[in-house]
XYZ file of C-alpha atoms in Angstrom:
659
model
C -25.997 -37.562 46.957
C -26.042 -39.908 49.889
C -29.074 -39.228 52.055
C -32.614 -39.540 50.936
C -34.591 -39.329 47.780
C -34.557 -35.719 46.609
C -35.395 -34.024 43.370
C -35.968 -30.367 42.549
C -38.803 -31.131 40.144
C -42.158 -30.062 41.529
C -44.385 -31.368 38.757
C -44.489 -35.021 39.876
C -47.854 -36.584 39.271
C -49.313 -39.233 41.519
C -50.826 -42.014 39.456
C -53.049 -43.237 42.224
C -55.263 -45.266 39.939
C -52.314 -47.484 39.032
C -51.695 -48.541 42.614
C -53.653 -51.727 42.838
C -51.812 -53.995 45.206
C -50.348 -53.064 48.544
C -48.780 -49.907 47.237
C -47.338 -51.392 44.056
C -48.220 -50.665 40.462
C -49.332 -54.005 39.099
C -51.010 -55.001 35.875
C -52.628 -58.386 36.354
C -53.055 -59.320 32.741
C -52.399 -62.706 31.223
C -49.464 -64.838 32.181
C -47.496 -61.943 33.648
C -49.561 -62.356 36.788
C -47.804 -65.628 37.501
C -44.602 -63.834 38.391
C -45.496 -60.234 39.246
C -46.699 -60.943 42.772
C -44.028 -63.540 43.411
C -41.404 -61.072 42.314
C -42.720 -58.421 44.674
C -41.965 -60.842 47.474
C -38.540 -61.852 46.284
C -36.855 -58.701 45.056
C -36.887 -55.291 46.158
C -38.885 -54.962 49.167
C -35.316 -54.036 49.846
C -36.404 -50.484 49.312
C -34.580 -47.990 47.170
C -31.075 -48.441 48.533
C -30.467 -44.962 49.851
C -27.699 -44.149 52.189
C -28.738 -43.358 55.794
C -30.889 -45.669 57.850
C -33.845 -45.137 60.197
C -35.242 -47.487 62.820
C -37.881 -46.897 65.462
C -39.470 -49.041 68.169
C -42.389 -48.836 70.558
C -43.451 -51.778 72.721
C -42.788 -53.585 75.980
C -39.152 -54.553 75.334
C -36.052 -52.475 75.904
C -35.629 -50.416 72.754
C -31.835 -49.926 72.741
C -30.882 -53.487 71.653
C -33.676 -53.542 69.062
C -32.578 -50.202 67.620
C -28.969 -51.365 67.440
C -29.962 -54.640 65.798
C -31.943 -52.729 63.184
C -29.146 -50.263 62.494
C -26.703 -53.121 62.021
C -28.977 -54.550 59.306
C -28.816 -51.177 57.543
C -25.035 -50.798 57.655
C -24.772 -51.687 53.966
C -26.228 -48.279 53.131
C -23.067 -46.526 54.209
C -22.797 -43.992 57.028
C -20.326 -41.895 58.943
C -22.124 -41.508 62.287
C -24.864 -43.167 64.304
C -27.134 -42.404 67.226
C -30.261 -43.227 69.203
C -32.871 -41.258 71.110
C -34.759 -43.180 73.810
C -37.524 -42.095 76.163
C -36.060 -43.106 79.491
C -38.794 -42.292 82.007
C -38.323 -38.628 82.769
C -37.219 -37.449 79.352
C -35.475 -38.307 76.097
C -31.851 -39.446 76.240
C -29.816 -38.929 73.072
C -26.527 -40.666 72.360
C -24.759 -40.163 69.024
C -21.205 -40.527 67.783
C -19.122 -40.084 64.692
C -17.765 -43.320 63.212
C -18.956 -46.886 63.044
C -21.830 -48.430 64.947
C -19.307 -50.142 67.195
C -18.584 -46.770 68.839
C -22.255 -46.286 69.693
C -22.620 -49.921 70.746
C -19.680 -49.729 73.146
C -21.099 -46.605 74.728
C -24.532 -48.181 75.207
C -22.950 -51.276 76.710
C -21.139 -49.117 79.254
C -23.929 -46.563 79.803
C -27.193 -48.439 79.551
C -30.312 -46.484 78.585
C -33.589 -48.052 79.647
C -36.788 -47.305 77.818
C -39.312 -48.928 75.500
C -39.705 -46.079 72.976
C -36.893 -44.927 70.747
C -35.529 -44.049 67.328
C -32.113 -44.693 65.793
C -30.215 -43.455 62.759
C -27.103 -44.013 60.682
C -26.124 -40.822 58.861
C -24.106 -40.037 55.768
C -23.199 -36.357 55.932
C -24.853 -33.951 53.522
C -25.302 -30.780 55.600
C -22.390 -30.290 57.963
C -19.304 -32.386 58.454
C -19.532 -35.843 60.037
C -19.073 -35.338 63.770
C -20.826 -36.086 67.054
C -22.849 -32.866 67.007
C -24.199 -33.209 63.469
C -25.061 -36.880 63.946
C -28.738 -37.854 64.295
C -31.029 -37.878 66.233
C -31.610 -34.136 66.649
C -33.517 -32.548 69.491
C -35.621 -29.455 70.036
C -34.321 -26.633 72.204
C -35.784 -28.026 75.400
C -34.966 -31.611 74.513
C -38.611 -32.653 74.616
C -38.716 -33.718 70.950
C -36.256 -35.906 69.035
C -36.182 -36.488 65.289
C -34.414 -38.783 62.827
C -34.546 -37.946 59.132
C -33.509 -39.284 55.752
C -33.666 -36.840 52.862
C -32.999 -33.179 52.225
C -35.117 -30.229 53.350
C -34.741 -27.792 50.474
C -35.995 -24.711 52.274
C -34.210 -25.383 55.565
C -32.214 -22.131 55.403
C -35.377 -20.021 55.176
C -36.941 -21.991 58.019
C -33.756 -21.688 60.050
C -33.625 -17.916 59.571
C -37.271 -17.615 60.578
C -36.804 -19.766 63.669
C -33.654 -17.819 64.545
C -35.684 -14.613 64.414
C -37.993 -16.144 67.019
C -35.062 -16.820 69.346
C -34.355 -20.456 68.495
C -30.702 -21.416 68.898
C -29.252 -24.047 66.586
C -26.470 -26.376 67.656
C -25.717 -28.121 64.358
C -25.155 -27.422 60.678
C -27.814 -29.900 59.549
C -31.123 -29.394 57.818
C -32.666 -32.006 60.108
C -32.382 -29.906 63.255
C -34.874 -27.509 61.670
C -37.511 -30.275 61.807
C -37.124 -30.741 65.563
C -37.442 -27.008 66.245
C -40.335 -26.678 63.814
C -42.293 -29.451 65.525
C -41.544 -27.847 68.890
C -42.796 -24.479 67.624
C -46.147 -25.959 66.618
C -46.493 -28.264 69.621
C -49.396 -27.299 71.871
C -50.059 -30.668 73.465
C -50.966 -32.585 70.310
C -47.919 -34.224 68.720
C -49.721 -35.379 65.583
C -51.001 -31.893 64.800
C -47.567 -30.403 65.450
C -45.900 -32.806 63.016
C -48.603 -32.194 60.403
C -48.148 -28.418 60.636
C -44.362 -28.780 60.494
C -44.295 -30.913 57.358
C -46.603 -28.484 55.585
C -43.835 -25.898 55.972
C -41.120 -28.227 54.702
C -40.068 -28.560 51.074
C -37.960 -31.413 49.745
C -37.716 -35.080 50.605
C -37.997 -36.775 53.941
C -38.658 -39.909 55.895
C -38.845 -38.891 59.531
C -39.426 -40.474 62.901
C -40.496 -38.280 65.830
C -40.813 -38.956 69.558
C -41.865 -36.578 72.336
C -41.328 -36.848 76.091
C -44.945 -35.826 76.712
C -46.152 -38.797 74.619
C -44.197 -41.866 75.777
C -46.837 -44.080 74.182
C -46.540 -42.653 70.628
C -44.124 -42.837 67.704
C -44.909 -40.673 64.655
C -43.444 -41.287 61.196
C -43.933 -39.446 57.899
C -42.769 -40.166 54.370
C -42.333 -37.925 51.349
C -40.156 -39.216 48.502
C -37.960 -41.284 50.800
C -38.741 -44.891 51.745
C -40.274 -45.807 55.078
C -41.705 -49.135 56.201
C -43.934 -49.784 59.215
C -43.474 -53.144 60.944
C -46.432 -54.785 62.674
C -45.774 -56.810 65.819
C -47.617 -58.227 68.803
C -47.511 -55.697 71.620
C -44.844 -53.809 69.688
C -44.518 -51.917 66.423
C -41.637 -50.607 64.342
C -40.523 -48.211 61.630
C -37.504 -48.602 59.357
C -36.157 -47.263 56.132
C -35.664 -50.804 54.857
C -37.115 -54.236 55.545
C -33.941 -56.069 56.732
C -34.042 -53.965 59.899
C -37.397 -55.551 60.787
C -37.158 -59.180 59.742
C -35.880 -60.481 63.070
C -39.070 -59.193 64.699
C -41.837 -59.254 62.086
C -42.655 -60.118 58.484
C -45.874 -58.093 58.399
C -45.423 -54.557 57.126
C -47.176 -51.509 55.759
C -45.550 -49.419 53.044
C -46.151 -45.704 53.505
C -46.913 -43.678 50.401
C -45.815 -40.111 49.758
C -47.392 -37.649 52.149
C -48.666 -40.291 54.548
C -48.160 -40.344 58.301
C -48.065 -43.387 60.573
C -48.981 -43.009 64.221
C -47.750 -45.983 66.251
C -48.529 -47.149 69.751
C -47.428 -50.541 71.002
C -50.824 -52.056 70.181
C -52.074 -50.006 67.245
C -51.064 -48.303 64.003
C -52.980 -45.519 62.252
C -52.080 -44.366 58.751
C -53.224 -40.855 57.807
C -53.126 -39.065 54.466
C -51.927 -35.494 53.862
C -55.257 -34.158 55.131
C -55.115 -36.249 58.284
C -57.812 -38.651 57.097
C -57.482 -42.373 57.919
C -56.113 -44.603 55.162
C -56.887 -48.291 54.764
C -53.789 -50.291 53.926
C -53.381 -54.003 53.341
C -50.744 -55.826 55.346
C -47.862 -57.069 53.240
C -46.181 -60.302 54.332
C -42.485 -60.516 53.480
C -41.604 -63.991 52.230
C -37.969 -63.627 51.253
C -35.300 -64.659 53.704
C -33.047 -62.209 55.501
C -30.084 -64.092 54.053
C -30.969 -62.688 50.619
C -30.061 -59.254 51.969
C -26.999 -60.422 53.891
C -23.646 -61.712 52.767
C -24.451 -65.394 53.108
C -20.865 -66.370 53.856
C -19.278 -64.213 51.152
C -16.646 -61.703 52.179
C -18.484 -58.848 50.479
C -21.927 -58.147 49.085
C -20.375 -57.479 45.680
C -18.859 -60.959 45.532
C -22.157 -62.494 46.615
C -24.058 -60.518 43.994
C -21.676 -61.537 41.224
C -22.288 -65.155 42.168
C -26.041 -64.495 42.078
C -25.882 -63.400 38.447
C -26.820 -66.793 36.955
C -29.972 -66.815 39.066
C -30.712 -63.159 38.325
C -30.537 -63.763 34.568
C -32.689 -66.872 34.909
C -35.272 -65.047 37.014
C -35.448 -62.163 34.546
C -35.647 -64.395 31.489
C -37.637 -67.519 32.257
C -40.953 -66.045 33.490
C -41.159 -64.210 30.165
C -40.912 -67.352 28.062
C -43.786 -69.739 27.416
C -43.481 -73.489 27.039
C -42.484 -73.064 23.389
C -39.705 -70.548 24.131
C -41.858 -67.708 22.797
C -41.315 -64.312 24.436
C -44.378 -63.168 26.389
C -44.191 -59.567 27.624
C -47.808 -59.100 28.526
C -46.899 -56.812 31.420
C -46.367 -54.215 28.664
C -49.229 -52.383 26.968
C -47.532 -51.651 23.643
C -49.362 -52.923 20.568
C -47.942 -53.643 17.096
C -49.680 -50.502 15.828
C -48.011 -48.390 18.493
C -44.630 -49.883 17.697
C -45.082 -49.183 14.022
C -45.933 -45.566 14.837
C -42.683 -44.908 16.704
C -39.998 -43.398 14.501
C -37.227 -43.716 17.083
C -36.373 -44.963 20.549
C -34.463 -42.915 23.110
C -32.797 -44.695 26.042
C -31.900 -42.493 29.010
C -29.749 -43.666 31.902
C -26.754 -42.832 34.089
C -23.524 -44.657 34.881
C -23.735 -48.428 34.658
C -27.334 -48.269 33.410
C -26.114 -46.045 30.549
C -23.680 -48.769 29.533
C -26.562 -51.261 29.539
C -28.461 -48.836 27.342
C -25.594 -48.750 24.838
C -25.698 -52.539 24.551
C -29.471 -52.346 24.263
C -29.176 -49.852 21.408
C -27.152 -52.315 19.326
C -29.529 -55.175 20.099
C -32.749 -53.262 19.413
C -31.419 -51.762 16.189
C -30.231 -55.190 15.032
C -33.454 -56.995 15.915
C -36.194 -54.378 15.479
C -34.582 -52.136 12.851
C -35.549 -48.858 14.528
C -33.140 -45.989 15.290
C -32.085 -45.859 18.935
C -30.398 -42.950 20.680
C -28.747 -43.442 24.058
C -28.544 -40.336 26.211
C -26.879 -39.591 29.529
C -29.888 -38.569 31.576
C -28.103 -35.711 33.339
C -27.513 -34.037 29.961
C -30.738 -34.968 28.200
C -33.201 -32.355 29.359
C -30.832 -29.414 29.195
C -30.585 -29.390 25.412
C -34.291 -29.194 24.527
C -34.336 -32.784 23.212
C -36.273 -33.585 20.068
C -38.847 -36.102 21.235
C -42.561 -36.225 20.568
C -45.522 -38.598 20.497
C -43.689 -40.759 17.952
C -40.841 -41.404 20.399
C -40.561 -44.380 22.707
C -38.419 -43.352 25.660
C -36.896 -46.122 27.775
C -35.564 -45.042 31.167
C -33.094 -47.521 32.647
C -32.415 -47.291 36.380
C -31.464 -49.951 38.918
C -33.178 -48.214 41.834
C -35.911 -46.469 39.888
C -35.103 -43.354 41.910
C -32.168 -41.815 40.011
C -32.898 -38.073 40.078
C -31.372 -37.223 36.697
C -33.186 -40.079 34.990
C -36.461 -39.114 36.628
C -36.092 -35.492 35.534
C -35.266 -36.551 31.969
C -38.242 -38.923 31.945
C -40.563 -36.092 32.955
C -39.121 -33.827 30.278
C -39.801 -36.431 27.585
C -43.242 -37.155 29.002
C -44.158 -33.469 28.813
C -43.305 -33.576 25.104
C -45.644 -36.498 24.475
C -43.208 -39.445 24.388
C -44.411 -42.892 25.444
C -42.491 -43.795 28.604
C -41.177 -47.245 29.432
C -38.799 -48.019 32.253
C -36.426 -50.882 32.987
C -35.837 -51.073 36.729
C -35.224 -53.485 39.580
C -37.403 -51.839 42.222
C -41.132 -52.412 42.269
C -43.064 -49.280 43.208
C -40.120 -46.919 42.625
C -40.888 -43.414 41.423
C -39.666 -44.008 37.883
C -41.829 -47.104 37.578
C -44.848 -45.188 38.881
C -44.465 -42.426 36.324
C -43.949 -44.719 33.331
C -46.699 -46.049 31.098
C -44.931 -49.402 30.822
C -42.564 -51.080 33.268
C -40.134 -53.933 32.602
C -38.904 -55.233 35.945
C -35.530 -56.934 36.190
C -35.808 -59.613 38.809
C -32.216 -59.244 40.030
C -33.103 -59.375 43.708
C -31.598 -57.109 46.373
C -28.355 -55.473 45.263
C -26.524 -53.973 48.205
C -23.008 -53.244 46.934
C -22.657 -49.767 45.471
C -20.942 -51.175 42.374
C -23.723 -52.728 40.313
C -23.201 -56.187 38.844
C -26.296 -58.369 38.632
C -28.568 -55.363 38.090
C -26.474 -54.404 35.044
C -26.596 -57.867 33.518
C -30.345 -58.163 33.973
C -30.847 -54.731 32.393
C -28.981 -55.969 29.319
C -31.090 -59.144 29.212
C -34.270 -57.080 29.553
C -33.271 -54.922 26.579
C -32.522 -58.053 24.530
C -36.014 -59.339 25.268
C -37.556 -55.992 24.364
C -35.676 -55.886 21.063
C -36.628 -59.432 20.134
C -40.258 -58.909 21.104
C -40.439 -55.710 19.047
C -38.898 -57.465 16.069
C -41.487 -60.221 16.185
C -44.410 -57.842 16.740
C -43.282 -55.793 13.758
C -42.850 -58.900 11.630
C -39.118 -58.360 11.151
C -37.991 -61.698 12.572
C -39.506 -65.109 12.118
C -40.570 -66.970 15.236
C -37.905 -69.586 14.540
C -35.182 -66.934 14.371
C -36.315 -65.398 17.651
C -36.411 -68.849 19.229
C -32.818 -69.483 18.145
C -31.652 -66.359 19.991
C -33.817 -67.230 22.987
C -32.212 -70.651 23.164
C -28.805 -68.980 23.375
C -30.130 -66.613 26.055
C -31.243 -69.593 28.111
C -27.663 -70.920 28.061
C -26.216 -67.722 29.539
C -26.775 -68.524 33.251
C -24.771 -71.747 32.983
C -22.041 -69.955 31.051
C -21.812 -67.195 33.652
C -21.446 -69.916 36.257
C -18.532 -71.413 34.325
C -16.705 -68.074 34.438
C -17.329 -67.699 38.158
C -15.969 -71.173 38.825
C -12.591 -70.183 37.361
C -12.098 -66.890 39.165
C -8.764 -67.905 40.737
C -6.917 -66.927 37.571
C -8.471 -63.466 37.735
C -7.654 -63.124 41.425
C -4.034 -64.041 40.722
C -3.908 -61.471 37.921
C -5.278 -58.755 40.223
C -2.720 -59.570 42.910
C 0.054 -59.019 40.367
C -1.405 -55.712 39.126
C -2.095 -53.940 42.421
C 0.736 -51.483 41.752
C -1.058 -50.062 38.729
C -2.199 -46.450 38.992
C -3.598 -46.206 35.474
C -5.417 -48.611 33.185
C -6.945 -48.492 29.719
C -9.807 -50.613 28.413
C -10.269 -50.961 24.653
C -12.833 -52.626 22.437
C -14.836 -52.274 19.244
C -18.578 -52.460 18.711
C -20.291 -54.106 21.654
C -16.877 -54.704 23.205
C -16.428 -50.935 23.439
C -19.502 -50.710 25.670
C -18.389 -53.614 27.840
C -14.968 -51.998 28.149
C -16.635 -48.869 29.499
C -18.475 -50.857 32.146
C -15.316 -52.751 33.123
C -13.354 -49.528 33.373
C -16.044 -47.952 35.546
C -16.005 -50.927 37.905
C -12.237 -50.707 38.326
C -12.174 -46.994 39.080
C -15.177 -46.912 41.394
C -14.077 -49.642 43.802
C -10.279 -49.945 43.499
C -9.579 -46.228 42.880
C -7.283 -47.008 39.955
C -7.563 -44.299 37.318
C -9.107 -46.062 34.368
C -10.193 -44.957 30.924
C -12.156 -46.797 28.253
C -11.509 -45.996 24.605
C -12.962 -47.279 21.366
C -9.962 -49.191 20.049
C -10.004 -47.367 16.726
C -9.449 -44.093 18.586
C -6.168 -45.129 20.181
C -4.078 -43.374 17.574
C -6.014 -40.153 18.071
C -4.254 -39.232 21.272
C -4.503 -41.936 23.928
C -1.640 -44.047 22.631
C 0.706 -41.235 23.704
C 0.042 -42.210 27.316
C 1.253 -45.791 26.979
C 4.551 -46.741 28.521
C 6.300 -49.835 29.758
C 3.981 -51.925 31.900
C 0.815 -49.859 31.336
C -2.223 -52.070 31.912
C -4.442 -52.423 28.845
C -7.534 -54.627 28.969
C -8.513 -55.555 25.418
C -11.962 -56.928 24.600
C -11.951 -59.241 21.569
C -15.254 -61.117 21.466
C -16.820 -59.765 18.261
C -15.783 -62.099 15.482
C -16.489 -59.651 12.654
C -14.105 -57.163 14.333
C -11.624 -59.772 15.476
C -8.797 -58.925 13.033
C -9.061 -55.229 13.831
C -8.779 -55.915 17.553
C -5.739 -58.144 17.092
C -4.052 -55.243 15.311
C -4.900 -52.886 18.176
C -3.550 -55.345 20.730
C -0.279 -55.683 18.849
C -0.164 -51.902 18.565
C -0.302 -51.309 22.326
C 1.896 -54.284 23.162
C 4.597 -52.920 20.864
C 4.642 -49.804 23.035
C 5.264 -51.752 26.236
C 1.701 -52.260 27.478
C 0.762 -55.266 29.593
C -2.196 -56.655 27.654
C -5.046 -58.575 29.290
C -7.345 -59.950 26.599
C -10.954 -61.076 27.075
C -12.165 -63.302 24.274
C -14.259 -66.334 23.402
C -12.911 -69.778 24.170
C -12.758 -70.630 20.465
C -10.512 -67.609 19.794
C -8.263 -68.010 22.818
C -5.318 -69.716 21.122
C -4.826 -67.066 18.465
C -5.477 -64.128 20.792
C -2.870 -65.522 23.183
C -0.156 -64.601 20.682
C -1.017 -60.888 21.020
C -1.634 -60.703 24.787
C 0.226 -61.294 28.027
C -2.738 -63.128 29.536
C -6.082 -64.256 28.132
C -9.340 -64.495 30.065
C -11.744 -66.585 28.028
C -15.509 -66.773 28.125
C -17.733 -69.554 26.736
C -18.772 -69.152 23.124
C -22.097 -67.529 22.347
C -23.650 -65.290 19.703
C -21.699 -62.064 19.191
C -24.736 -59.990 20.144
C -24.999 -61.763 23.521
C -21.345 -61.637 24.556
C -21.705 -58.525 26.785
C -23.559 -60.629 29.364
C -20.556 -62.937 29.635
C -17.566 -60.724 28.885
C -18.402 -58.259 31.663
C -18.104 -60.957 34.348
C -14.285 -61.309 34.267
C -14.071 -57.511 34.325
C -16.283 -57.393 37.425
C -14.157 -60.026 39.112
C -10.931 -58.252 38.183
C -12.181 -54.960 39.628
C -13.331 -56.749 42.772
C -10.041 -58.545 43.391
C -8.046 -55.400 42.616
C -10.064 -53.546 45.249
C -9.573 -56.329 47.793
C -5.845 -56.506 47.109
C -5.518 -52.734 47.488
C -7.434 -52.745 50.781
C -10.416 -50.719 49.535
C -13.906 -50.885 51.052
C -15.466 -52.883 48.230
C -19.144 -52.509 49.103
C -19.003 -48.855 50.137
C -16.469 -47.047 47.949
C -15.595 -43.542 49.043
C -17.762 -40.641 47.904
C -20.297 -42.901 46.148
C -23.905 -43.795 46.918
C -26.027 -46.695 45.700
C -28.720 -44.441 44.323
C -27.973 -40.888 43.191
C -31.099 -39.091 44.315
C -30.144 -35.484 43.676
C -29.085 -33.824 40.450
């Protein structure tokens, strides 16, 4: 779902003892320390990539331009309406409109609102259709209190019925309006107490900002399971749901933890816990540049992020290699004895991360010789899965907030499994609840369609498999080093593919009429085909289906007709002859065949395809890191050619935070 960070599980445990450094779970052992703190700076202080954006300002400057600037930096999250609430001397003025920020901006340019305290919001509709009325901010009955909110209030209907019984009239269909009325109900002159009492009645997830006309010197913010950052200025302070909204004004921030409240004046910030007690919090200084969260001259975030893949792979790989190319994963606690005790590994994930898990299964089984099951997280916990203390469960999630994956993780944890997570977001909920965390240093990923996060997940699983194999004594150091050497070549090889994207763009321009496509492959190519097919459907809206090539004759081949687009993956040399047969099979039935293969196989494959997209040669086991890149580019250029919104495809969110 779009807004917030919501799960129905109530049994979440807070591992407070693990939070050692500015709100992040960090293990400062051995050489891992040399990149853990650096990575915190460089990656995902981007937050958790939810839809909806919050900004708030209190200071000496006019708040309207600052709020608009912040909201513009959060546009990547996706939204269908926007608004601001500003204390303007005698009361709170609210302006909110359906549509893009430009609508709100034009109104504010023509109808200036003066005031140095305000909150702003970009909303993606969850409760109530997107229109002017349902847009945030929301006000109390008398207009004395205004609220912005990311998240979902689970018990809002009960609260609404109760407030209705007291005579409160509601103007919108949203759950957020309940918050404004609830704060008003409890308000007896003390805004902080009113907000505290209100949140104790609320169930669900929220990051909220509250202003009150009786307190023009105060901005109150609260977080529960939805990200909120407090920006520290000179004579001014800020709140935002993500750091890019603040970077023009400050690089010093506090990260609120679940249940905490921030009380801001222009000169001071207090952080209070759930009991209202003061909390000491270290200032975090953001060192990455705003450009890393902006397009940097690229037409879309997705294109930028594809071009960042060489760096992302390098950043994930190199800090985990010593000077002798030995893998060093000392951020993990697993010992050889623990590894020997596991009788299976279960990988849980959703969507693109599930495809990474499928590649990881093949790699780990090949290297470490241990059975690996890959489960769709949304299905895992509903079938009473057979896991126990001899199971290593690996949860793979780009954001570390995926609700289904989190619920599945908790189910396995309750059964005694050892929990490891592979994620890109430091301090995310999944990373906090795991016993071991393998961070992928992909950097901020803004586009909904994941590219560099996927590739780094695959690389992370390779490293895990190789490390397990060596710890268990199943691979010699020299054999591991040989694979590592090939891994180190992957960034340059990805770059080679990216430098020849014109051929793929030309192909996409010729295929924009397609309404259906099929992706086929065998072995690892089957998994890459699934990821390529997903990319095409999610951003270009072409119906696409991925099939294990050997299954074509079991039904799917009946759908082929003249001109049907078939993308055939042929990178696995031991399955090469089989794939050539499948390509000839579909071509004989009129399909237009696009083949993806290694450079060394290009000439022969060309005889069975209409067009060949080649990748540099590498080990068969490593080809998924390369072969997915032309598929990403093809999906991207198809979407562009068809006029789709590449970074914000319809009906999709970056992080799926409800089940």
